[in-house]
Tab-separated table of C-alpha atoms and ligand atoms in Angstrom:
chain	number	residue	atom	x	y	z
A	222	MET	CA	17.017	-38.169	3.861
A	223	ALA	CA	14.836	-35.419	2.428
A	224	THR	CA	15.238	-31.973	3.948
A	225	GLN	CA	12.256	-29.652	4.069
A	226	VAL	CA	13.290	-26.266	2.679
A	227	PHE	CA	9.870	-24.653	2.193
A	228	LYS	CA	6.800	-24.817	4.417
A	229	LEU	CA	3.687	-22.931	5.312
A	230	PRO	CA	4.404	-20.180	7.851
A	231	GLU	CA	2.700	-20.816	11.191
A	232	SER	CA	1.032	-17.417	10.832
A	233	LEU	CA	-0.975	-18.689	7.837
A	234	LYS	CA	-3.909	-21.057	8.342
A	235	GLU	CA	-3.628	-24.517	6.823
A	236	ASP	CA	-6.022	-25.692	4.109
A	237	ILE	CA	-7.282	-22.190	3.365
A	238	LYS	CA	-7.331	-20.901	-0.174
A	239	PHE	CA	-6.563	-17.214	-0.702
A	240	SER	CA	-9.463	-15.289	-2.236
A	241	PHE	CA	-7.015	-13.301	-4.366
A	242	CYS	CA	-7.054	-13.667	-8.162
A	243	PRO	CA	-4.385	-16.005	-9.582
A	244	GLY	CA	-1.088	-14.173	-10.083
A	245	CYS	CA	-1.969	-11.267	-7.775
A	246	ASP	CA	0.846	-9.889	-5.605
A	247	HIS	CA	-1.443	-9.646	-2.555
A	248	GLY	CA	-0.683	-13.354	-1.996
A	249	VAL	CA	3.082	-12.750	-1.981
A	250	ALA	CA	2.724	-9.796	0.379
A	251	VAL	CA	0.577	-11.744	2.836
A	252	ARG	CA	3.058	-14.603	2.828
A	253	LEU	CA	5.938	-12.190	3.593
A	254	VAL	CA	3.991	-10.686	6.495
A	255	ALA	CA	3.351	-14.197	7.839
A	256	GLU	CA	7.014	-15.172	7.534
A	257	VAL	CA	8.114	-12.041	9.405
A	258	LEU	CA	5.565	-12.599	12.193
A	259	ASP	CA	6.966	-16.124	12.572
A	260	GLU	CA	10.610	-15.046	12.493
A	261	LEU	CA	10.119	-12.269	15.038
A	262	GLY	CA	8.148	-14.629	17.286
A	263	VAL	CA	5.240	-12.218	17.691
A	264	ARG	CA	2.398	-14.280	16.223
A	265	ASP	CA	0.884	-15.342	19.535
A	266	ASN	CA	0.876	-11.739	20.719
A	267	ALA	CA	-0.280	-10.143	17.456
A	268	ILE	CA	-3.563	-8.430	16.622
A	269	LEU	CA	-4.369	-7.711	12.970
A	270	THR	CA	-6.758	-4.992	11.913
A	271	ALA	CA	-8.044	-5.954	8.471
A	272	SER	CA	-9.438	-3.281	6.140
A	273	ILE	CA	-11.609	-2.984	3.027
A	274	GLY	CA	-10.609	-4.057	-0.474
A	275	CYS	CA	-9.303	-7.343	-1.831
A	276	SER	CA	-7.640	-8.130	1.505
A	277	VAL	CA	-10.910	-7.669	3.401
A	278	THR	CA	-10.970	-11.320	4.522
A	279	LEU	CA	-7.333	-11.448	5.571
A	280	TYR	CA	-8.500	-12.723	8.954
A	281	ASP	CA	-9.627	-15.886	7.139
A	282	PHE	CA	-6.059	-16.664	6.048
A	283	MET	CA	-3.912	-15.471	8.945
A	284	GLU	CA	-3.456	-17.460	12.124
A	285	VAL	CA	-3.533	-14.366	14.337
A	286	ASP	CA	-6.169	-12.625	16.436
A	287	SER	CA	-7.968	-10.232	14.093
A	288	LEU	CA	-10.521	-7.475	13.910
A	289	GLU	CA	-12.070	-5.775	10.926
A	290	ALA	CA	-12.245	-2.019	10.308
A	291	PRO	CA	-13.460	-1.365	6.790
A	292	HIS	CA	-13.677	1.909	4.869
A	293	GLY	CA	-10.352	3.428	5.848
A	294	ARG	CA	-10.716	3.184	9.611
A	295	ALA	CA	-8.079	0.522	10.254
A	296	LEU	CA	-5.625	2.847	11.969
A	297	ALA	CA	-8.330	4.437	14.119
A	298	GLU	CA	-9.313	0.995	15.374
A	299	ALA	CA	-5.696	-0.140	15.693
A	300	THR	CA	-4.960	2.967	17.761
A	301	GLY	CA	-7.665	2.015	20.246
A	302	ILE	CA	-6.396	-1.552	20.451
A	303	LYS	CA	-2.774	-0.547	20.936
A	304	ARG	CA	-3.581	2.086	23.560
A	305	ALA	CA	-5.777	-0.342	25.479
A	306	ARG	CA	-3.294	-3.232	25.151
A	307	PRO	CA	0.165	-1.679	24.611
A	308	GLU	CA	1.873	-5.036	25.186
A	309	LYS	CA	0.224	-6.430	22.030
A	310	PHE	CA	1.846	-6.385	18.583
A	311	VAL	CA	-0.704	-4.484	16.470
A	312	PHE	CA	-0.588	-4.241	12.679
A	313	THR	CA	-2.837	-3.226	9.798
A	314	TYR	CA	-2.870	-4.452	6.200
A	315	GLN	CA	-4.547	-1.995	3.811
A	316	GLY	CA	-4.979	-1.236	0.133
A	317	ASP	CA	-3.858	2.126	-1.219
A	318	GLY	CA	-7.486	3.207	-1.725
A	319	ASP	CA	-8.313	2.280	1.850
A	320	PHE	CA	-5.169	3.843	3.361
A	321	ALA	CA	-4.597	6.913	1.185
A	322	SER	CA	-8.042	7.949	-0.019
A	323	ILE	CA	-10.972	6.592	1.991
A	324	GLY	CA	-8.938	6.661	5.226
A	325	LEU	CA	-6.272	9.286	4.529
A	326	ALA	CA	-7.093	11.309	7.653
A	327	GLU	CA	-7.021	8.282	9.948
A	328	SER	CA	-3.806	7.062	8.344
A	329	LEU	CA	-1.720	10.236	8.440
A	330	HIS	CA	-2.921	11.246	11.893
A	331	ALA	CA	-1.875	7.865	13.264
A	332	ALA	CA	1.589	8.547	11.835
A	333	LEU	CA	1.569	12.110	13.168
A	334	ARG	CA	0.625	10.844	16.623
A	335	GLY	CA	3.458	8.338	16.417
A	336	GLU	CA	1.198	5.429	17.220
A	337	ASN	CA	3.346	2.398	17.969
A	338	ILE	CA	1.700	0.333	15.218
A	339	SER	CA	2.909	-1.254	11.959
A	340	THR	CA	1.123	-0.848	8.622
A	341	ILE	CA	1.454	-2.644	5.292
A	342	CYS	CA	-0.082	-0.741	2.362
A	343	ILE	CA	-0.602	-2.371	-1.042
A	344	ASN	CA	-0.193	0.082	-3.940
A	345	ASN	CA	-1.685	-1.416	-7.112
A	346	THR	CA	-2.701	1.948	-8.659
A	347	THR	CA	-6.393	1.094	-8.585
A	348	TYR	CA	-9.398	0.147	-6.480
A	349	GLY	CA	-9.053	-3.574	-7.090
A	350	MET	CA	-11.983	-5.113	-5.249
A	351	THR	CA	-14.623	-2.837	-6.709
A	352	GLY	CA	-13.613	-3.282	-10.333
A	353	GLY	CA	-10.621	-1.120	-11.177
A	354	GLN	CA	-11.697	2.476	-10.574
A	355	LEU	CA	-9.289	5.417	-10.384
A	356	GLY	CA	-7.641	5.510	-6.967
A	357	PRO	CA	-5.270	7.898	-5.195
A	358	THR	CA	-2.193	6.230	-6.745
A	359	THR	CA	-3.497	5.845	-10.316
A	360	LEU	CA	-0.693	6.991	-12.624
A	361	LEU	CA	-1.058	9.926	-15.001
A	362	GLY	CA	-2.320	8.552	-18.304
A	363	GLN	CA	-3.599	5.323	-16.751
A	364	ILE	CA	-6.942	4.147	-18.076
A	365	THR	CA	-9.372	2.915	-15.430
A	366	THR	CA	-13.126	2.322	-15.415
A	367	THR	CA	-13.622	5.865	-14.063
A	368	SER	CA	-10.892	7.527	-16.140
A	369	PRO	CA	-11.666	5.965	-19.533
A	370	THR	CA	-9.439	8.401	-21.428
A	371	GLY	CA	-6.607	8.149	-18.891
A	372	ARG	CA	-5.836	10.127	-15.746
A	373	ASN	CA	-5.014	13.725	-16.507
A	374	ALA	CA	-3.823	16.039	-13.763
A	375	ASP	CA	-6.123	18.931	-14.728
A	376	TYR	CA	-9.236	16.910	-14.058
A	377	TYR	CA	-8.191	14.222	-11.556
A	378	GLY	CA	-5.145	15.697	-9.824
A	379	TYR	CA	-1.876	13.859	-9.259
A	380	PRO	CA	-1.129	10.427	-7.755
A	381	ILE	CA	-0.059	10.485	-4.109
A	382	LYS	CA	3.414	9.290	-3.089
A	383	ILE	CA	2.394	7.576	0.096
A	384	ALA	CA	5.731	6.483	1.582
A	385	GLU	CA	7.114	10.024	1.219
A	386	HIS	CA	4.065	11.566	2.924
A	387	VAL	CA	4.242	9.094	5.796
A	388	ALA	CA	7.966	9.792	6.180
A	389	LEU	CA	7.211	13.500	6.639
A	390	CYS	CA	5.164	12.774	9.768
A	391	ASP	CA	7.255	13.363	12.877
A	392	GLY	CA	5.758	10.326	14.623
A	393	THR	CA	6.962	7.961	11.912
A	394	ALA	CA	9.855	5.685	12.856
A	395	PHE	CA	10.163	3.826	9.563
A	396	SER	CA	8.763	4.387	6.078
A	397	ALA	CA	9.777	2.494	2.956
A	398	ARG	CA	8.540	1.605	-0.507
A	399	VAL	CA	9.309	-1.815	-1.935
A	400	SER	CA	8.283	-3.894	-4.926
A	401	LEU	CA	7.523	-7.550	-5.623
A	402	ASP	CA	8.550	-7.649	-9.298
A	403	SER	CA	11.621	-9.872	-8.828
A	404	VAL	CA	13.048	-12.344	-6.340
A	405	ALA	CA	15.668	-9.813	-5.261
A	406	ASN	CA	13.003	-7.197	-4.630
A	407	ILE	CA	10.790	-9.671	-2.763
A	408	ARG	CA	13.746	-10.264	-0.415
A	409	LYS	CA	14.151	-6.505	0.076
A	410	ALA	CA	10.424	-6.227	0.736
A	411	LYS	CA	10.686	-8.793	3.511
A	412	GLN	CA	13.579	-6.889	5.099
A	413	ALA	CA	11.532	-3.683	5.070
A	414	ILE	CA	8.520	-5.415	6.676
A	415	LYS	CA	10.849	-6.718	9.364
A	416	LYS	CA	12.213	-3.218	10.023
A	417	ALA	CA	8.729	-1.754	10.293
A	418	PHE	CA	7.702	-4.496	12.721
A	419	GLU	CA	10.897	-4.121	14.746
A	420	ALA	CA	10.177	-0.392	15.128
A	421	GLN	CA	7.035	-1.356	17.052
A	422	ILE	CA	8.820	-4.011	19.096
A	423	HIS	CA	11.371	-1.375	20.155
A	424	GLY	CA	8.631	1.188	20.877
A	425	LEU	CA	9.905	3.701	18.338
A	426	GLY	CA	6.646	4.809	16.699
A	427	PHE	CA	4.783	4.270	13.463
A	428	GLY	CA	6.261	1.731	11.020
A	429	PHE	CA	5.096	1.727	7.402
A	430	VAL	CA	5.794	-0.238	4.216
A	431	GLU	CA	4.210	0.617	0.859
A	432	ILE	CA	4.354	-2.423	-1.424
A	433	LEU	CA	4.131	-1.860	-5.205
A	434	SER	CA	1.846	-4.681	-6.329
A	435	THR	CA	0.055	-6.012	-9.371
A	436	CYS	CA	-3.646	-6.237	-10.173
A	437	PRO	CA	-3.561	-8.472	-13.273
A	438	THR	CA	-7.369	-8.743	-13.333
A	439	ASN	CA	-8.199	-5.051	-13.544
A	440	TRP	CA	-5.074	-4.155	-15.495
A	441	LYS	CA	-6.141	-6.907	-17.949
A	442	MET	CA	-2.591	-8.281	-18.123
A	443	SER	CA	-0.858	-11.584	-17.495
A	444	PRO	CA	1.053	-11.699	-14.175
A	445	GLU	CA	4.341	-11.450	-16.142
A	446	LYS	CA	3.217	-8.367	-18.081
A	447	ALA	CA	1.877	-6.903	-14.849
A	448	HIS	CA	5.319	-7.179	-13.248
A	449	GLU	CA	6.812	-5.494	-16.321
A	450	ARG	CA	4.360	-2.651	-15.767
A	451	VAL	CA	5.446	-2.387	-12.132
A	452	ARG	CA	9.078	-2.100	-13.289
A	453	ASN	CA	8.634	0.114	-16.325
A	454	GLU	CA	5.859	2.441	-15.159
A	455	MET	CA	5.176	2.311	-11.433
A	456	MET	CA	8.779	2.192	-10.189
A	457	GLN	CA	9.606	5.192	-12.387
A	458	VAL	CA	7.094	7.332	-10.477
A	459	PHE	CA	6.992	5.564	-7.118
A	460	LYS	CA	10.698	5.113	-6.421
A	461	PRO	CA	11.512	2.197	-4.135
A	462	GLY	CA	13.632	3.097	-1.123
A	463	ILE	CA	13.755	3.786	2.577
A	464	TYR	CA	12.350	7.260	3.220
A	465	LYS	CA	12.738	7.326	6.994
A	466	ASP	CA	14.513	4.988	9.380
A	467	VAL	CA	15.008	6.052	12.969
A	468	THR	CA	15.438	2.367	13.810
A	469	ALA	CA	18.885	2.241	12.240
A	470	GLU	CA	20.624	3.853	15.224
A	471	GLN	CA	18.216	3.007	18.011
A	472	THR	CA	17.950	-0.746	17.513
A	473	LYS	CA	21.707	-1.382	17.425
B	179	TPP	C1	-16.055	6.033	1.366
B	179	TPP	C2	-16.102	4.741	0.576
B	179	TPP	N1	-16.269	4.770	-0.765
B	179	TPP	C3	-16.285	3.629	-1.475
B	179	TPP	C4	-16.156	2.423	-0.854
B	179	TPP	C5	-16.235	1.138	-1.623
B	179	TPP	N2	-15.021	0.350	-1.633
B	179	TPP	C6	-14.946	-0.824	-0.992
B	179	TPP	S1	-13.508	-1.641	-1.298
B	179	TPP	C7	-12.981	-0.393	-2.271
B	179	TPP	C8	-11.685	-0.503	-2.986
B	179	TPP	C9	-10.526	-0.639	-2.101
B	179	TPP	O1	-9.409	-0.549	-2.904
B	179	TPP	P1	-7.963	-0.600	-2.315
B	179	TPP	O2	-7.906	-0.070	-0.944
B	179	TPP	O3	-7.064	0.046	-3.297
B	179	TPP	O4	-7.658	-2.170	-2.185
B	179	TPP	P2	-7.554	-3.306	-3.288
B	179	TPP	O5	-8.949	-3.812	-3.465
B	179	TPP	O6	-7.009	-2.702	-4.533
B	179	TPP	O7	-6.660	-4.307	-2.673
B	179	TPP	C10	-13.934	0.627	-2.357
B	179	TPP	C11	-13.800	1.853	-3.168
B	179	TPP	C12	-15.978	2.437	0.517
B	179	TPP	N3	-15.814	1.315	1.176
B	179	TPP	N4	-15.984	3.594	1.215
B	180	SF4	S1	-8.856	-7.657	-8.193
B	180	SF4	FE1	-6.691	-7.180	-8.504
B	180	SF4	S2	-5.843	-6.667	-6.469
B	180	SF4	FE2	-7.810	-7.749	-6.191
B	180	SF4	S3	-7.253	-9.907	-5.902
B	180	SF4	FE3	-7.744	-9.602	-8.085
B	180	SF4	S4	-5.762	-9.147	-9.064
B	180	SF4	FE4	-5.503	-8.869	-6.840
């Protein structure tokens, strides 16, 4: 008798096609979030705040109650939801441009306030949806449509290390950076998402995971080459790791 070993998570809608480009890591990240929601049994109680960028229509794919807060305001909206309905499991899914540039104030102040919310942030070193402009995480030397000769620090400043900044906020319970460039790292990414979500379930404060991701379309690379770039360039600057974990002791 055949055994089913792989199926659609209940937290993803059936018969819906992702709007992501083929080979984009957004799809892997969304699937991991869905699997963790299922495994923790919080789907029925969850509220997603979607943001702006390529994941803007996340509410079309996820089988959870959802609201939309574009232009960096996801954590402001999520704060209101969580404070009004503290029994709900509230999470945001944001691009790096949305989280760390357009909405940097909302994002860091939510962490500083220790809002009991979980956030997934996709770092693909560019503004993907709008055509590959320089973003807050664009690497030094990286060519984008708005840095045609490459990012130089004198003119554009330096890329932001988001997970480290979030970890410095006293209200943060968990902050990690993970990558999706290999099966082993995808497994680690899922563990980190689970930790961030568990921080909320245990009422410990802000839980955050920065996911190093590809944008094959704007990088003008095959998905394979894009993962090589994640390994050889991004992970050298944005080091994967757990930067803060108050859950380790308190959830034993
Ligand atoms: C203040 C402001 N400037 C510009 C925009 C236009 N805009 C919409 S989506 C987007 C890119 C979002 O990029 P990112 O958050 O990195 O997500 P990705 O598309 O790469 O997943 C931008 C710049 C905006 N919404 N608000
Ligand atoms: S533009 Fe880039 S980040 Fe957006 S869906 Fe396409 S490959 Fe993914």
